[in-house]
PDB file of C-alpha atoms in Angstrom:
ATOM      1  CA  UNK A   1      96.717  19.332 239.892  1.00  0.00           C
ATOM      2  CA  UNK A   2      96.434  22.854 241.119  1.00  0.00           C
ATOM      3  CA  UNK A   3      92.454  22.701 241.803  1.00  0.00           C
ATOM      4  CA  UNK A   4      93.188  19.819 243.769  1.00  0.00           C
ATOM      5  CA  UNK A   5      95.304  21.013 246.407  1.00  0.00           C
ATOM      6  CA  UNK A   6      93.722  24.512 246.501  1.00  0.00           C
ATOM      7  CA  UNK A   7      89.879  22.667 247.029  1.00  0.00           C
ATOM      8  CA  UNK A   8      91.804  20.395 249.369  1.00  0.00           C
ATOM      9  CA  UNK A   9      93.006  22.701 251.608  1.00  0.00           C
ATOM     10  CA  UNK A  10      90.444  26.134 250.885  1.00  0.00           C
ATOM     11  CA  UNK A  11      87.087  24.202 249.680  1.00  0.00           C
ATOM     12  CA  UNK A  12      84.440  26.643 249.456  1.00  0.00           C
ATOM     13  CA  UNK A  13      86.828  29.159 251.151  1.00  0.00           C
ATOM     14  CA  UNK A  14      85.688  32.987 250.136  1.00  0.00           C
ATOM     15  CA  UNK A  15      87.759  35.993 249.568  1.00  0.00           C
ATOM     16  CA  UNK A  16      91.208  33.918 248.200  1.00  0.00           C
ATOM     17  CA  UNK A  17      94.448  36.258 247.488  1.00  0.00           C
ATOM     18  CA  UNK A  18      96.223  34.389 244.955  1.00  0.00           C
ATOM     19  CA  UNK A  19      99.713  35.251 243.486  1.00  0.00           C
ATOM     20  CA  UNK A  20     100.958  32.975 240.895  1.00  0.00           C
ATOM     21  CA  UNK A  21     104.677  33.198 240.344  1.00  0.00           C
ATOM     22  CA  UNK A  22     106.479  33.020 236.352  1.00  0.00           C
ATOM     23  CA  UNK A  23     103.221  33.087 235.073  1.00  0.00           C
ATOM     24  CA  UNK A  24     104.634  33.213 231.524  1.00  0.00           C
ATOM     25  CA  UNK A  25     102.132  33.247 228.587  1.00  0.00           C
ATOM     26  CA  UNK A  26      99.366  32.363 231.237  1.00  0.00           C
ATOM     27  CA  UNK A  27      98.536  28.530 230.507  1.00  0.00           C
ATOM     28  CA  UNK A  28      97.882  28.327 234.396  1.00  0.00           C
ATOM     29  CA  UNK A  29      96.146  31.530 234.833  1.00  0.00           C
ATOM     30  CA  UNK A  30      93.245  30.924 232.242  1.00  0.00           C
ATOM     31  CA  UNK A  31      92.672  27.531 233.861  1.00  0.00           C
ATOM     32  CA  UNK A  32      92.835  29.000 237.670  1.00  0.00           C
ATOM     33  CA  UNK A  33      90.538  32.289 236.926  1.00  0.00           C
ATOM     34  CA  UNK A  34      87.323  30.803 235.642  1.00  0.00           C
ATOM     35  CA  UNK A  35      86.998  28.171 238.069  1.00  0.00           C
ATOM     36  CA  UNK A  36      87.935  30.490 241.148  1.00  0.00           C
ATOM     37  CA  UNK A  37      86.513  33.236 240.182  1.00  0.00           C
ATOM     38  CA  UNK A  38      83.532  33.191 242.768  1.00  0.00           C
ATOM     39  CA  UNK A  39      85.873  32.517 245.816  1.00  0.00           C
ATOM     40  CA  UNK A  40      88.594  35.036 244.436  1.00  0.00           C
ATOM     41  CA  UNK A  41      89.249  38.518 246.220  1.00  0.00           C
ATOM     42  CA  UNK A  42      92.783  39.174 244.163  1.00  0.00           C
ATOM     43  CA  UNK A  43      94.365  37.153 241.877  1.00  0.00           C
ATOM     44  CA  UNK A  44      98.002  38.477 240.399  1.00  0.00           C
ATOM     45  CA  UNK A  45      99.870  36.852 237.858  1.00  0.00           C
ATOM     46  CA  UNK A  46     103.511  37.913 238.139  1.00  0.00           C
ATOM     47  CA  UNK A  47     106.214  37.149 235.824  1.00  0.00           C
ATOM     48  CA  UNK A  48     110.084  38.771 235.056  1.00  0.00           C
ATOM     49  CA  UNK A  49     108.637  39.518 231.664  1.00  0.00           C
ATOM     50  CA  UNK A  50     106.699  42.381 230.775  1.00  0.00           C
ATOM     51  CA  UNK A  51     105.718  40.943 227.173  1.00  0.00           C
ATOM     52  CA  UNK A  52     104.775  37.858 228.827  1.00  0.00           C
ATOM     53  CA  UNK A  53     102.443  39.789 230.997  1.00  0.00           C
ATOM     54  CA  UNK A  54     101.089  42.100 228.287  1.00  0.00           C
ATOM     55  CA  UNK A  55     100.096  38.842 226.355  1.00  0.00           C
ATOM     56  CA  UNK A  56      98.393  37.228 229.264  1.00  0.00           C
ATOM     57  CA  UNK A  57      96.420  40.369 229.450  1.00  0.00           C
ATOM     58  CA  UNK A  58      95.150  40.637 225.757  1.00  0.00           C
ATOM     59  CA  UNK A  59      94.490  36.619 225.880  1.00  0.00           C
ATOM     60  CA  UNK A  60      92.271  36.690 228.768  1.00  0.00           C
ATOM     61  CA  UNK A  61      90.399  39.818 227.686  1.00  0.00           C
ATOM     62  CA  UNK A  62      89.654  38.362 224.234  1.00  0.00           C
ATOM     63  CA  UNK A  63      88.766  35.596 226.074  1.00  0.00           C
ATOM     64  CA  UNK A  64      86.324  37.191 228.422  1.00  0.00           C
ATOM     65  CA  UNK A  65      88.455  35.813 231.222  1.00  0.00           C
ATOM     66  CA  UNK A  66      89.722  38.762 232.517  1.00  0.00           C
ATOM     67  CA  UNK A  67      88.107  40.411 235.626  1.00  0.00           C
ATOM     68  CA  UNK A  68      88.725  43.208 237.462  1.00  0.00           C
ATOM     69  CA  UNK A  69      90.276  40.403 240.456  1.00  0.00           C
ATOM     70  CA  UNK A  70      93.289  39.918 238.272  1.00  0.00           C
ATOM     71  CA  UNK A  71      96.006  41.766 238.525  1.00  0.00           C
ATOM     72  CA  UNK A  72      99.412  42.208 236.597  1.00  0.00           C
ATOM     73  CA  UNK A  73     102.688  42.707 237.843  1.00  0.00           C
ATOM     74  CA  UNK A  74     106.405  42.678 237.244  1.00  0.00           C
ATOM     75  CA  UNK A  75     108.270  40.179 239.958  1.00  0.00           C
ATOM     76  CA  UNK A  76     111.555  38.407 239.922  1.00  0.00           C
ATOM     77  CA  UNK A  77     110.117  35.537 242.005  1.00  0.00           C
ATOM     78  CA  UNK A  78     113.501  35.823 243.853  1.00  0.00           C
ATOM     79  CA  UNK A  79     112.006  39.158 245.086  1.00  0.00           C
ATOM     80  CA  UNK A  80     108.424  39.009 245.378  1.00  0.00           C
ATOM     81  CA  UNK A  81     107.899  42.868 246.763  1.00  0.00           C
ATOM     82  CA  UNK A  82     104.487  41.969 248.652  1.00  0.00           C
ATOM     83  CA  UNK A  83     104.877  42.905 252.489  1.00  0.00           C
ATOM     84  CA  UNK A  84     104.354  39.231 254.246  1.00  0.00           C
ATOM     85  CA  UNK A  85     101.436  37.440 255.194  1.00  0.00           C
ATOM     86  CA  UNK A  86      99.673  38.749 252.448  1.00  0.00           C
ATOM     87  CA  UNK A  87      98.634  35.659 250.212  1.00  0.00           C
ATOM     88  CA  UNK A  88      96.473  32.595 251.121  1.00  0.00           C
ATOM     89  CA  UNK A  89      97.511  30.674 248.063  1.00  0.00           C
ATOM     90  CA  UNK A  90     101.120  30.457 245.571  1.00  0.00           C
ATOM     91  CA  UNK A  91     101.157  28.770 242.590  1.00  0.00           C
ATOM     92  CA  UNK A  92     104.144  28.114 240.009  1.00  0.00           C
ATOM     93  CA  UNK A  93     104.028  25.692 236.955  1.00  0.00           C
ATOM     94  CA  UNK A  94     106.941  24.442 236.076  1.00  0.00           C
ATOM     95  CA  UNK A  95     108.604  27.127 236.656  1.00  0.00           C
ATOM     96  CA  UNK A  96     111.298  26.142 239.698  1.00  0.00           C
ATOM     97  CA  UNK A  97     113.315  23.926 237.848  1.00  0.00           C
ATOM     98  CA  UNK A  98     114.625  27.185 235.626  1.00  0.00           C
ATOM     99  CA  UNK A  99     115.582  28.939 238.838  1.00  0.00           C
ATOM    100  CA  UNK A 100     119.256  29.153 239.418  1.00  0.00           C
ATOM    101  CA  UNK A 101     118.203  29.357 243.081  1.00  0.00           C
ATOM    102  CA  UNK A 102     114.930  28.269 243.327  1.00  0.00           C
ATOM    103  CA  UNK A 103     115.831  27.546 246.928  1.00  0.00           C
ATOM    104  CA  UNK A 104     114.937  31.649 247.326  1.00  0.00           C
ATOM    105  CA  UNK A 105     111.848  31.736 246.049  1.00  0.00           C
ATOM    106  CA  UNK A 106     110.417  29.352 248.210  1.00  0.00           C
ATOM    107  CA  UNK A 107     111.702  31.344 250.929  1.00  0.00           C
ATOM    108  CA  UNK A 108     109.907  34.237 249.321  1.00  0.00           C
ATOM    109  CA  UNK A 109     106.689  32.154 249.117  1.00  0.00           C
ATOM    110  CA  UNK A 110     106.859  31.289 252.800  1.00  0.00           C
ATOM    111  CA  UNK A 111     107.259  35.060 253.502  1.00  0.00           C
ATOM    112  CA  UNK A 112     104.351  36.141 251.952  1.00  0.00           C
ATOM    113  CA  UNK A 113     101.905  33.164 252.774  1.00  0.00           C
ATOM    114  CA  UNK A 114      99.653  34.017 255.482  1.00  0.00           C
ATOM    115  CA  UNK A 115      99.799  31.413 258.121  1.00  0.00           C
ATOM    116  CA  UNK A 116      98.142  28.761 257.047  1.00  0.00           C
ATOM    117  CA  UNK A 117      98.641  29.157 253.109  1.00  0.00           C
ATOM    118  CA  UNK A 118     100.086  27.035 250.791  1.00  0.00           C
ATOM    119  CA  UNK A 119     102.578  27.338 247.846  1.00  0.00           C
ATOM    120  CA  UNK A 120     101.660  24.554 244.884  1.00  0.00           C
ATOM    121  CA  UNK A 121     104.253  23.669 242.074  1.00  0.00           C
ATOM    122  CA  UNK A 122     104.601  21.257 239.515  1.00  0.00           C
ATOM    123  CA  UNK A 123     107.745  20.517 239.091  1.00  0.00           C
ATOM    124  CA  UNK A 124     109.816  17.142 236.671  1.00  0.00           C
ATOM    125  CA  UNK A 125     110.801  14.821 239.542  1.00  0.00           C
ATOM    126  CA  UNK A 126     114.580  13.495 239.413  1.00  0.00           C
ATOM    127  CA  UNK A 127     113.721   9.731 240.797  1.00  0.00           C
ATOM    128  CA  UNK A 128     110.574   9.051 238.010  1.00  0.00           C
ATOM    129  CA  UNK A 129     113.028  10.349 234.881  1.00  0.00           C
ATOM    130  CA  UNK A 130     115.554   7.998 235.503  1.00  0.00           C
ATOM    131  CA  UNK A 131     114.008   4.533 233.965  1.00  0.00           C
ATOM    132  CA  UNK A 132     112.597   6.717 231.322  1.00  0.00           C
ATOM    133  CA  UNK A 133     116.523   7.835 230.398  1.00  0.00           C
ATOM    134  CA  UNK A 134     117.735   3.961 231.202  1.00  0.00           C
ATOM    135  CA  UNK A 135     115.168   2.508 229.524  1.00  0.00           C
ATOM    136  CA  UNK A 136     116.140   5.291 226.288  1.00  0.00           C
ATOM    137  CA  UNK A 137     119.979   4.272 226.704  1.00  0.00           C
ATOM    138  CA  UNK A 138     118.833   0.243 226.794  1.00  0.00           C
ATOM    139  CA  UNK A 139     117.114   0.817 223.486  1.00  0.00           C
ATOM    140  CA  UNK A 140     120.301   2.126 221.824  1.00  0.00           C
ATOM    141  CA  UNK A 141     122.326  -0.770 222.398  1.00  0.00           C
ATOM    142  CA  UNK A 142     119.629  -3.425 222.318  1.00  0.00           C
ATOM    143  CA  UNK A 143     119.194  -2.114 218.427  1.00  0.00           C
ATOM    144  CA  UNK A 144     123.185  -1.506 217.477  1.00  0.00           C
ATOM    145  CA  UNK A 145     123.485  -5.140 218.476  1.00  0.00           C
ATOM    146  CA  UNK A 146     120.116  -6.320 216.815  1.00  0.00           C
ATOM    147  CA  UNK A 147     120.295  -8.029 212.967  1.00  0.00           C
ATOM    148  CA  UNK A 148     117.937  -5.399 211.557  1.00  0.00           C
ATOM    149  CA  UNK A 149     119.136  -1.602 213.339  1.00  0.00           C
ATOM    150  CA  UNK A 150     116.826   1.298 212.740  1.00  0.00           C
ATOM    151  CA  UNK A 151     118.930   3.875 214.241  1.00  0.00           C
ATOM    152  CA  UNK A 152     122.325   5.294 213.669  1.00  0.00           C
ATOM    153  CA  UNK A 153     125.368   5.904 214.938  1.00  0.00           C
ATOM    154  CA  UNK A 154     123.911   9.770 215.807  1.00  0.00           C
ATOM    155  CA  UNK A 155     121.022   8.774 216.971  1.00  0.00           C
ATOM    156  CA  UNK A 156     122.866   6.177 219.311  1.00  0.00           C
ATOM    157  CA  UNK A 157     124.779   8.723 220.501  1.00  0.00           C
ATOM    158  CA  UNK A 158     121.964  11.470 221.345  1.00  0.00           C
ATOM    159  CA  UNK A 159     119.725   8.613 223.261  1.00  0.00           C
ATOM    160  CA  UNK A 160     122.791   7.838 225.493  1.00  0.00           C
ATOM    161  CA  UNK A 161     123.496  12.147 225.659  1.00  0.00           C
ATOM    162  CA  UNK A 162     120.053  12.090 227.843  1.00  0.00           C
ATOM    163  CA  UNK A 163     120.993  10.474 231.227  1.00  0.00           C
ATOM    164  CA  UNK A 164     124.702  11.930 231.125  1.00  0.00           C
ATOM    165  CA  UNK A 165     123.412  15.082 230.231  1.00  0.00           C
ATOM    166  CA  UNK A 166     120.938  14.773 233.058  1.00  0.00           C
ATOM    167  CA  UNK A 167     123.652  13.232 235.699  1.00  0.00           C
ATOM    168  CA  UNK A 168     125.791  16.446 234.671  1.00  0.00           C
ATOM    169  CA  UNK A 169     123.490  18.933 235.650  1.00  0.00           C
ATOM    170  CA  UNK A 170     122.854  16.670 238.545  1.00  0.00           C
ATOM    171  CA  UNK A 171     126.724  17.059 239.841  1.00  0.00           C
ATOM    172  CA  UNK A 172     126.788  20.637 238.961  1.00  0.00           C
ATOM    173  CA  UNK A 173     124.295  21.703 241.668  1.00  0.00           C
ATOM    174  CA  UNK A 174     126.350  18.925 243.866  1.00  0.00           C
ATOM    175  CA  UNK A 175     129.351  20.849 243.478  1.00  0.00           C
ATOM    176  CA  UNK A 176     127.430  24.663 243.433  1.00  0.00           C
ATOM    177  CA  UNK A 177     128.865  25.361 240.049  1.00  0.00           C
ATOM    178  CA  UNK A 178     126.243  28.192 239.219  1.00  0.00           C
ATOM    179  CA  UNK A 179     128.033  29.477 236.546  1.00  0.00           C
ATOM    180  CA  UNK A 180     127.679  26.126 234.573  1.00  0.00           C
ATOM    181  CA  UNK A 181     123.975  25.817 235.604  1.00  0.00           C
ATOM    182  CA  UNK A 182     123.291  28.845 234.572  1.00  0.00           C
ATOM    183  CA  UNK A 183     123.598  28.052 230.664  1.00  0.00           C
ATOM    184  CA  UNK A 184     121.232  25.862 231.109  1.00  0.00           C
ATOM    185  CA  UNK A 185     117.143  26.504 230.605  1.00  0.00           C
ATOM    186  CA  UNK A 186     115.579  23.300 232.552  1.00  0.00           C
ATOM    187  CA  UNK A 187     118.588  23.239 235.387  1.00  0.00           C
ATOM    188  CA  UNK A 188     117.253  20.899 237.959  1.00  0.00           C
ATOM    189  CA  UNK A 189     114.755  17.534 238.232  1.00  0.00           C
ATOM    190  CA  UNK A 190     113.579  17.298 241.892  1.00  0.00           C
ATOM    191  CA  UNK A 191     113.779  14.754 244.148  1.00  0.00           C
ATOM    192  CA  UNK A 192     111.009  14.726 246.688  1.00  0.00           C
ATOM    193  CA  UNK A 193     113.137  13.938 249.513  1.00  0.00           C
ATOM    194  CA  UNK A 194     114.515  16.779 249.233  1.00  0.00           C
ATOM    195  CA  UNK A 195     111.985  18.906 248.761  1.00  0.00           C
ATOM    196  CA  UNK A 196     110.815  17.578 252.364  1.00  0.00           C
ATOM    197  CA  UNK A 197     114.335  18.624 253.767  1.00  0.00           C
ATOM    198  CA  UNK A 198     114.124  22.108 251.982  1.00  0.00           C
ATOM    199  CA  UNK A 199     110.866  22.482 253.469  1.00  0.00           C
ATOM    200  CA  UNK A 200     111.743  22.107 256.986  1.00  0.00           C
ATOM    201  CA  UNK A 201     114.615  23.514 256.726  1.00  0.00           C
ATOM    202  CA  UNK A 202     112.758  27.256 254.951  1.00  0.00           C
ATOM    203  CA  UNK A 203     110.262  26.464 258.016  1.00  0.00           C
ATOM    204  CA  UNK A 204     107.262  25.457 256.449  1.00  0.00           C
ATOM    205  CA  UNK A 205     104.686  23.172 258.800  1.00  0.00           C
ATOM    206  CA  UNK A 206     104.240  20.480 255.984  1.00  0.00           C
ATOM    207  CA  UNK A 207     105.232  19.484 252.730  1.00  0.00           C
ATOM    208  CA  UNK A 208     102.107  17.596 250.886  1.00  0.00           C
ATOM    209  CA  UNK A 209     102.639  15.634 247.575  1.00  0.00           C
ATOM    210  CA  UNK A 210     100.014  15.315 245.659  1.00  0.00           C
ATOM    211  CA  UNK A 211      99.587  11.464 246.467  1.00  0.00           C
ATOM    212  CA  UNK A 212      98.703  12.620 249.857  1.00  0.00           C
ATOM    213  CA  UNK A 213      95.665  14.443 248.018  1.00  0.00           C
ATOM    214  CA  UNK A 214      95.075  12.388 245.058  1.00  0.00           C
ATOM    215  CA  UNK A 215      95.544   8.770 245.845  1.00  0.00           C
ATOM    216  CA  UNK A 216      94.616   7.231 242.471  1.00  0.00           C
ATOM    217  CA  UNK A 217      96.471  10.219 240.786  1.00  0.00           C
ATOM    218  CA  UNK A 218      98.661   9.370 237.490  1.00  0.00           C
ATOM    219  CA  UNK A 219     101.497  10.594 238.633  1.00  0.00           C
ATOM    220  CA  UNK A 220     102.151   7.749 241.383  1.00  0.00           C
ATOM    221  CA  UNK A 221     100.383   4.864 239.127  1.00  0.00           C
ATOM    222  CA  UNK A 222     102.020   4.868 235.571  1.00  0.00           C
ATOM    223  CA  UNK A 223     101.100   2.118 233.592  1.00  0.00           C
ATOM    224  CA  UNK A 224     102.994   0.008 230.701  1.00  0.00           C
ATOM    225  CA  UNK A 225     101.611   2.599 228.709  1.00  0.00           C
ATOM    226  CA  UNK A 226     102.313   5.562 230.100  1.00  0.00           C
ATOM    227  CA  UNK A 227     106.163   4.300 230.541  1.00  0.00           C
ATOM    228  CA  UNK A 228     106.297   4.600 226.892  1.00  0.00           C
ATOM    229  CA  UNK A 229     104.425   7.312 225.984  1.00  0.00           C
ATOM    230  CA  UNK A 230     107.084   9.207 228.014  1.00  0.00           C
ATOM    231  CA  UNK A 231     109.788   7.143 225.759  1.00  0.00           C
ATOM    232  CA  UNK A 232     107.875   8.525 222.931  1.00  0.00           C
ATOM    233  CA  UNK A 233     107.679  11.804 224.587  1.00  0.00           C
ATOM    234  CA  UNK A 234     111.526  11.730 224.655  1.00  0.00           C
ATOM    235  CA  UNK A 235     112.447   9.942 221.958  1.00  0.00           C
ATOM    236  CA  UNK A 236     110.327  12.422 219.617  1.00  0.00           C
ATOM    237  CA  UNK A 237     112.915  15.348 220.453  1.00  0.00           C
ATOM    238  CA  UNK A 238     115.739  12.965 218.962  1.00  0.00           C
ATOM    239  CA  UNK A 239     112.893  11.470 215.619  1.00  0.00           C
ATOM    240  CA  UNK A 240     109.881  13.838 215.038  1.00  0.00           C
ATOM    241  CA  UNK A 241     106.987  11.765 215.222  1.00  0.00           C
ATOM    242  CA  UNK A 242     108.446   8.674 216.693  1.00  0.00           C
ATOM    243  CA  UNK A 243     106.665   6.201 217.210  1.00  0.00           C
ATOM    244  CA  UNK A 244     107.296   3.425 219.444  1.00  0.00           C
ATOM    245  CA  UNK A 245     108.308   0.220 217.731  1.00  0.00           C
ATOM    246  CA  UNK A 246     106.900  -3.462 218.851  1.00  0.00           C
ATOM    247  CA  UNK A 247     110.646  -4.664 218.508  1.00  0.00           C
ATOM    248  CA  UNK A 248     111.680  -2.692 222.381  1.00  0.00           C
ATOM    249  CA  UNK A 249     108.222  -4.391 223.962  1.00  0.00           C
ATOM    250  CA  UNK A 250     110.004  -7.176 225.552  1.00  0.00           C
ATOM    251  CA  UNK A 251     112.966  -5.239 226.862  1.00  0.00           C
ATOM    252  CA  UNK A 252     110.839  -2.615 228.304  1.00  0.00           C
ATOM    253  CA  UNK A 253     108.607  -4.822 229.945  1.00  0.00           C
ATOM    254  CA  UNK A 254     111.457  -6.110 231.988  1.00  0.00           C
ATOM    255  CA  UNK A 255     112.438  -2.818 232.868  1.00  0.00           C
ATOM    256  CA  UNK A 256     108.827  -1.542 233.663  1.00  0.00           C
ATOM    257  CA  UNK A 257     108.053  -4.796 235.939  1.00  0.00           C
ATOM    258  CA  UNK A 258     111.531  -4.139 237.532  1.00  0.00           C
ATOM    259  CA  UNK A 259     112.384  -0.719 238.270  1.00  0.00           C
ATOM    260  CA  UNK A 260     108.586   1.369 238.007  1.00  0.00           C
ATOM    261  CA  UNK A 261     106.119  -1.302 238.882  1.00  0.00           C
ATOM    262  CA  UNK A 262     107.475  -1.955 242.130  1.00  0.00           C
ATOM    263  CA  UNK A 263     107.876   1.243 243.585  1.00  0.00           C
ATOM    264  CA  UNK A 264     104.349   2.498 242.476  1.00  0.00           C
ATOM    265  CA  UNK A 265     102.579   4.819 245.095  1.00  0.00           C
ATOM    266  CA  UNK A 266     106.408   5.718 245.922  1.00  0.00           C
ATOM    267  CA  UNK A 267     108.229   8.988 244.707  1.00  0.00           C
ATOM    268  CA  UNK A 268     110.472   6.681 242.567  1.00  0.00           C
ATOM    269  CA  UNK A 269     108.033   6.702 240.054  1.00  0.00           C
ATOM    270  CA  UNK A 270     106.807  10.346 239.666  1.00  0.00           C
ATOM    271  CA  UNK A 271     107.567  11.666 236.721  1.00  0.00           C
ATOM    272  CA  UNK A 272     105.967  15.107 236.997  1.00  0.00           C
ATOM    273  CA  UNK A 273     103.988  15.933 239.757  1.00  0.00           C
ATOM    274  CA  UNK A 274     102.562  18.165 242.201  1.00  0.00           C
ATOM    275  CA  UNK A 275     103.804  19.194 245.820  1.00  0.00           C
ATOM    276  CA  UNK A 276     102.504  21.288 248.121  1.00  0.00           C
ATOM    277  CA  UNK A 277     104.227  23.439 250.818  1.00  0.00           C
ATOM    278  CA  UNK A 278     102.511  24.505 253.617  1.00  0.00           C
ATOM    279  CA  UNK A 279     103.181  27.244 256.236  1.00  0.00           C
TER     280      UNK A 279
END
């Protein structure tokens, strides 16, 4: 997702400051490093964690990863401390949706970006979840009234807990109850209308989905199949190891043809994409 933006907009481009933002445990800096390592003049990897960053560090050296282009520092990515103008590139992986006020650090991005630069995140997208959690809720009820159930009464319950726990968090940033949010790890799924409106409203010159990049990319083309493996995907942190059964094909047919089908190549069905900000 990353290399596609960054080749998009900085193909063969030399000399490429790069700061990545909550770098964590460095998933997305061991990927970046090797294959921009001839067009790199700086990369740092920044997180609020200084174990995070001392791990990242012994990985990529026992790795034979490291260079002497990649750099380590400590940055609440509310308060990036780099003097603006100063990066060609951000990039965050899924990392925005735990800010409280993520809001700020893409202000901090666009301070920092040289004109010209982009910011690249990968973010859950709001408007893609929400036939996954139907579909999940549809299941429950489909089987309590079926002759032969194969879930329970708590496992009914925890499939519905999904979309209200998801519409709950949803009305808490409606009604700016940050104390609320703030118990809460994954706080936010995006929508990507409003990422366009945040984007011109923190000043940016264009905000790029990956779509706009990628037009045959997964993200904006699920099939039947990749509608439920994300109802595996969810329903495996209710079962471990669930497997989807045969006896749901029907109903989520009906719901794939109706609600995801339809809107394909629209931000309705992202699930998890890519978006690019550019200043």
């Amino acid at each position: 997702r990353f290399i596609k933006f960054i080749d998009y907009f900085f193909k063969n481009k030399k000399n490429l400051d790069i700061l990545e933002v909550a770098s964590g445990s460095g998933n997305l800096t061991r990927y970046l490093l090797p294959y921009l390592k001839k067009n790199l003049n700086t990369y740092w990897s920044s997180d609020i964690s200084p174990p995070f960053l001392e791990y990242q560090h012994k990985y990529l050296k026992q790795k034979n990863i490291l260079t002497d282009k990649c750099k380590f520092i400590q940055i609440d990515a509310n308060n990036i401390c780099f003097t603006e103008s100063t990066f060609d590139i951000v990039v965050g992986s899924s990392c925005l949706h735990h800010f409280l006020h993520y809001e700020k650090t893409l202000e901090q991005c666009y301070k920092v970006l040289k004109p010209g630069g982009i910011a690249v995140f990968a973010e859950p997208i709001r408007t893609g979840n929400q036939p996954t959690w139907l579909m999940i809720s549809l299941m429950a009820d489909f089987d309590k009234q079926s002759k032969s159930p194969i879930f329970n009464e708590n496992i009914y319950r925890r499939m519905h807990s999904f979309g209200d726990g998801c519409n709950n968090l949803l009305n808490l940033k409606k009604n700016n109850n940050y104390e609320q949010l703030s118990k809460y790890e994954d706080k936010y799924q995006f929508s990507m209308g409003g990422m366009r409106t945040l984007s011109n409203k923190i000043g940016f010159s264009k905000f790029v989905p990956l779509v706009d990049v990628d037009e045959k990319c997964l993200d904006y083309f699920p099939t039947i199949e990749f509608f439920i493996s994300q109802i595996e995907l969810y329903m495996g942190l209710i079962i471990k190891n669930w497997k989807f059964d045969p006896k749901f094909m029907n109903l989520v047919s009906r719901v794939y043809n109706l609600m995801v089908k339809p809107f394909c190549g629209d931000d309705h069905c992202c699930l998890y994409t890519s978006f690019c900000f550019v200043k």
